[in-house]
Amino acid sequence: MTYPLDPEYPYTMPTVSVFRDPRPWDQGGMRYGRTTAFTVTFRTETDAASRLLPAPFRLDGDAQVSVSIVQCEDVDWLAGRAYNLIGVDVAAVFDGQVDQDVHGVFCVVMWENMTEPILGGRDHSGVPKVYADIPNLLRHGEACRGSASHFGYPILETAARDLAPLSAARRAELEQAKRDGNWMNLKYFPNATNTGPDVCYACTYPSSGSCPAAWEGAGEIRFFQSSFEKNPTQHVLINLLANLPVLEVCLARIVVWEPFMALDREPRILR
């Protein structure tokens, strides 16, 4: 006997199985017991940053790009397992036909080192996730380093020095900014004949968290040039990032979230 497909249930392939709760906001979000996010933000050239944004997004003020390496630990929907990710965000504004002047950041790419978060984020939330090898952050004293690679070739390296702790008031500001901010992406899936999209729209990915500790300092960042031979499926993207001039490193920050709640509210589809 075959099984029927519920037209109102958001399956994850294979549809015969169960992946995770598809509507986590009904339970307050997906709980991550602890995440440690190391972010380096830099200012670059307007034309170079604009090439990372699909219409109808546009740059928000100065061309600022943020690269965040995040260690995710005690993840409830993974039965307590851990994984690492790297997100590249551009400060952007969405100006659609209905939703206009929506300020936030646009996710250009997110690398992750585990299949399950990649599938869930791509299929359900439209986050542009791909695979990379991402080791844990190397933290020593007032310094921190992070990196990513694929097929044995480096993608990026980040570093911070002179990290100093933030006050409780500043950490409260980070919590408010996390909850109120618009983290946006373009959900795009081609049709089976690859003649156009089955799905193409922008959406948000709400989250929140409690911040018991955070630090700021001076930062550095470097992307490595790639090629088809080194990284056949990602080299175009990596080279776009490597060609961004780093005019000024604006910020290096480490933020600890305990807990971090992903999709604690229903995402917003932007039109």
Coordinates of C-alpha atoms in Angstrom, one line a residue:
M1 CA 0.0 0.0 0.0
T2 CA 1.4 3.4 -1.0
Y3 CA 1.4 6.4 1.3
P4 CA -0.5 9.6 0.6
L5 CA 1.1 13.0 0.6
D6 CA -0.5 15.6 2.8
P7 CA -0.8 18.7 0.6
E8 CA -0.4 20.9 3.6
Y9 CA 2.6 19.2 5.2
P10 CA 6.1 20.6 4.2
Y11 CA 8.0 17.4 3.6
T12 CA 11.8 17.1 3.3
M13 CA 13.0 14.5 0.7
P14 CA 12.8 11.6 1.0
T15 CA 9.1 12.2 1.7
V16 CA 8.7 8.7 3.2
S17 CA 10.8 9.8 6.2
V18 CA 10.7 12.6 8.9
F19 CA 13.5 15.2 9.0
R20 CA 12.7 17.7 11.8
D21 CA 9.9 19.9 13.0
P22 CA 9.1 22.0 9.9
R23 CA 7.4 24.8 11.9
P24 CA 9.8 25.3 14.9
W25 CA 8.4 28.8 15.6
D26 CA 5.2 27.1 17.0
Q27 CA 7.5 25.8 19.8
G28 CA 9.5 28.9 20.3
G29 CA 12.2 28.0 17.7
M30 CA 15.1 25.5 17.4
R31 CA 17.2 25.6 20.5
Y32 CA 21.0 25.7 20.2
G33 CA 22.4 25.4 23.7
R34 CA 25.5 27.5 22.9
T35 CA 26.8 29.2 19.8
T36 CA 30.0 31.2 19.5
A37 CA 30.0 33.6 16.6
F38 CA 33.3 35.3 15.4
T39 CA 32.5 38.1 13.0
V40 CA 34.8 40.3 11.0
T41 CA 33.1 43.2 9.2
F42 CA 34.9 45.2 6.5
R43 CA 34.1 48.0 4.1
T44 CA 34.6 47.4 0.4
E45 CA 34.0 49.1 -3.0
T46 CA 30.4 49.7 -3.9
D47 CA 30.5 48.2 -7.4
A48 CA 32.2 45.0 -6.1
A49 CA 29.6 44.5 -3.3
S50 CA 26.7 45.3 -5.5
R51 CA 27.6 42.3 -7.7
L52 CA 26.8 40.0 -4.7
L53 CA 23.1 41.2 -4.5
P54 CA 20.2 40.0 -6.7
A55 CA 17.5 42.5 -7.6
P56 CA 15.5 44.0 -6.0
F57 CA 18.1 44.2 -3.2
R58 CA 20.5 47.2 -3.0
L59 CA 23.3 48.2 -0.7
D60 CA 22.5 49.9 2.6
G61 CA 24.8 52.9 2.9
D62 CA 28.5 52.0 2.9
A63 CA 29.4 48.7 1.2
Q64 CA 29.9 46.6 4.3
V65 CA 30.4 42.8 4.3
S66 CA 30.4 40.6 7.4
V67 CA 32.0 37.2 7.6
S68 CA 30.8 35.1 10.6
I69 CA 32.3 31.8 11.8
V70 CA 30.0 30.2 14.2
Q71 CA 30.4 27.1 16.4
C72 CA 27.0 25.5 17.1
E73 CA 26.9 23.2 20.1
D74 CA 24.2 21.2 22.0
V75 CA 21.8 21.5 19.0
D76 CA 18.4 20.1 20.1
W77 CA 17.2 19.0 16.7
L78 CA 20.4 17.1 16.2
A79 CA 20.1 15.3 19.6
G80 CA 22.9 17.5 21.1
R81 CA 25.4 17.3 18.2
A82 CA 27.5 20.2 17.1
Y83 CA 28.5 21.7 13.7
N84 CA 30.2 24.8 12.4
L85 CA 29.2 27.4 9.8
I86 CA 30.4 30.5 8.0
G87 CA 28.0 33.1 6.7
V88 CA 28.8 36.0 4.4
D89 CA 26.4 38.9 4.7
V90 CA 26.1 42.2 3.0
A91 CA 24.3 45.2 4.5
A92 CA 21.3 45.6 2.2
V93 CA 17.8 47.0 1.6
F94 CA 15.0 45.1 0.0
D95 CA 12.8 47.2 -2.4
G96 CA 10.1 45.0 -3.8
Q97 CA 6.7 45.6 -5.4
V98 CA 5.0 45.2 -2.0
D99 CA 7.6 45.3 0.7
Q100 CA 9.9 48.4 0.3
D101 CA 12.8 49.9 2.3
V102 CA 13.3 46.7 4.4
H103 CA 16.7 47.2 6.0
G104 CA 18.9 44.3 7.1
V105 CA 21.6 42.0 5.7
F106 CA 21.5 39.7 2.7
C107 CA 23.1 36.3 3.0
V108 CA 25.3 35.7 0.0
V109 CA 26.5 32.2 1.0
M110 CA 26.6 30.0 4.1
W111 CA 29.2 27.2 4.3
E112 CA 28.5 24.4 6.8
N113 CA 30.4 21.2 7.7
M114 CA 27.4 18.9 8.2
T115 CA 24.8 17.6 5.7
E116 CA 21.7 17.9 7.9
P117 CA 21.8 21.7 8.5
I118 CA 22.6 22.3 4.9
L119 CA 19.5 20.3 3.7
G120 CA 17.2 21.9 6.3
G121 CA 18.3 25.4 5.6
R122 CA 18.2 25.1 1.9
D123 CA 15.0 23.2 1.4
H124 CA 12.8 24.9 4.0
S125 CA 14.3 28.4 4.5
G126 CA 16.1 29.0 1.2
V127 CA 19.4 29.8 2.8
P128 CA 22.2 29.4 0.2
K129 CA 24.1 26.7 2.0
V130 CA 27.0 24.7 0.6
Y131 CA 29.7 22.4 2.2
A132 CA 33.1 23.3 3.5
D133 CA 35.6 22.0 6.0
I134 CA 35.4 24.4 9.0
P135 CA 37.5 23.7 12.0
N136 CA 36.7 25.0 15.5
L137 CA 37.8 28.5 16.3
L138 CA 41.3 28.8 17.7
R139 CA 41.0 31.1 20.8
H140 CA 44.0 32.0 22.8
G141 CA 44.1 34.9 25.3
E142 CA 43.0 38.1 23.5
A143 CA 43.3 36.6 20.0
C144 CA 41.1 34.4 17.8
R145 CA 41.5 32.7 14.4
G146 CA 39.2 30.9 12.0
S147 CA 39.3 29.4 8.6
A148 CA 37.5 27.3 5.9
S149 CA 38.7 25.0 3.1
H150 CA 37.2 22.6 0.5
F151 CA 38.9 19.8 -1.4
G152 CA 42.1 20.6 0.6
Y153 CA 42.3 24.2 -0.7
P154 CA 41.8 27.3 1.5
I155 CA 38.7 29.5 1.1
L156 CA 39.2 32.1 3.8
E157 CA 41.0 33.0 7.0
T158 CA 40.0 35.5 9.7
A159 CA 41.8 36.7 12.8
A160 CA 41.3 39.1 15.7
R161 CA 43.6 40.5 18.3
D162 CA 43.3 42.8 21.4
L163 CA 39.8 41.4 22.2
A164 CA 38.2 43.1 25.1
P165 CA 35.0 42.1 26.9
L166 CA 31.8 44.1 26.3
S167 CA 29.6 45.5 29.1
A168 CA 26.3 44.1 30.1
A169 CA 24.6 47.1 28.5
R170 CA 26.4 46.5 25.2
R171 CA 25.4 42.8 25.3
A172 CA 21.8 43.8 25.9
E173 CA 22.0 45.9 22.7
L174 CA 23.3 42.9 20.8
E175 CA 20.4 40.8 22.0
Q176 CA 17.9 43.5 20.9
A177 CA 19.6 43.9 17.5
K178 CA 19.5 40.1 17.0
R179 CA 15.8 40.0 17.7
D180 CA 14.9 43.1 15.7
G181 CA 17.2 42.6 12.7
N182 CA 16.2 41.3 9.3
W183 CA 18.5 38.5 8.1
M184 CA 17.4 38.0 4.5
N185 CA 18.0 35.6 1.7
L186 CA 16.7 34.6 -1.8
K187 CA 14.9 31.2 -1.9
Y188 CA 15.5 29.9 -5.4
F189 CA 15.0 26.4 -6.8
P190 CA 15.0 25.6 -10.6
N191 CA 12.3 23.5 -12.2
A192 CA 13.0 19.9 -13.2
T193 CA 13.8 20.8 -16.8
N194 CA 16.1 23.7 -15.7
T195 CA 14.1 26.2 -17.9
G196 CA 13.4 28.6 -15.0
P197 CA 12.6 28.7 -11.3
D198 CA 10.0 26.6 -9.5
V199 CA 10.5 29.0 -6.5
C200 CA 12.0 32.4 -6.4
Y201 CA 11.4 34.9 -3.6
A202 CA 13.1 36.7 -0.8
C203 CA 12.4 35.9 2.8
T204 CA 13.6 36.5 6.3
Y205 CA 15.1 34.1 8.9
P206 CA 14.2 35.3 12.5
S207 CA 16.3 34.4 15.5
S208 CA 17.1 35.5 19.0
G209 CA 19.3 34.7 21.9
S210 CA 20.8 35.5 25.3
C211 CA 24.3 36.9 25.3
P212 CA 26.3 36.2 28.5
A213 CA 29.7 37.2 27.0
A214 CA 31.1 39.2 24.1
W215 CA 34.4 40.8 23.0
E216 CA 35.5 43.3 20.4
G217 CA 39.0 44.0 19.0
A218 CA 40.9 44.5 15.8
G219 CA 40.4 42.2 12.9
E220 CA 41.8 40.8 9.7
I221 CA 40.3 38.8 6.8
R222 CA 41.6 37.1 3.7
F223 CA 39.8 35.2 0.9
F224 CA 41.9 33.0 -1.3
Q225 CA 41.7 32.9 -5.1
S226 CA 40.3 29.6 -6.5
S227 CA 39.9 27.8 -9.8
F228 CA 37.9 25.0 -11.4
E229 CA 40.7 22.6 -10.6
K230 CA 40.7 23.6 -6.9
N231 CA 37.0 23.9 -6.3
P232 CA 34.9 23.0 -9.4
T233 CA 31.5 24.0 -7.9
Q234 CA 32.4 27.1 -5.8
H235 CA 35.3 28.8 -7.5
V236 CA 33.2 31.5 -9.2
L237 CA 31.7 32.5 -5.8
I238 CA 35.0 32.3 -4.0
N239 CA 36.7 34.5 -6.5
L240 CA 33.9 37.1 -6.3
L241 CA 34.6 37.3 -2.6
A242 CA 38.4 37.2 -3.1
N243 CA 38.1 40.2 -5.4
L244 CA 36.4 42.4 -2.8
P245 CA 38.9 45.1 -1.9
V246 CA 39.2 45.3 1.9
L247 CA 39.3 49.1 2.3
E248 CA 38.8 49.0 6.1
V249 CA 38.2 46.4 8.7
C250 CA 35.4 48.0 10.7
L251 CA 34.8 45.4 13.4
A252 CA 36.0 42.1 14.9
R253 CA 33.6 40.6 17.5
I254 CA 33.0 37.4 19.3
V255 CA 29.5 36.8 20.7
V256 CA 28.4 33.9 22.8
W257 CA 24.7 33.0 22.7
E258 CA 23.3 30.8 25.5
P259 CA 20.9 29.7 24.2
F260 CA 20.4 30.7 20.6
M261 CA 16.9 30.3 19.2
A262 CA 16.7 29.8 15.4
L263 CA 13.4 30.5 13.6
D264 CA 11.7 31.6 16.9
R265 CA 9.1 33.4 14.8
E266 CA 7.5 32.7 11.4
P267 CA 9.6 33.8 8.5
R268 CA 8.4 36.7 6.4
I269 CA 8.1 36.3 2.7
L270 CA 9.1 39.5 0.9
R271 CA 7.4 40.5 -2.3

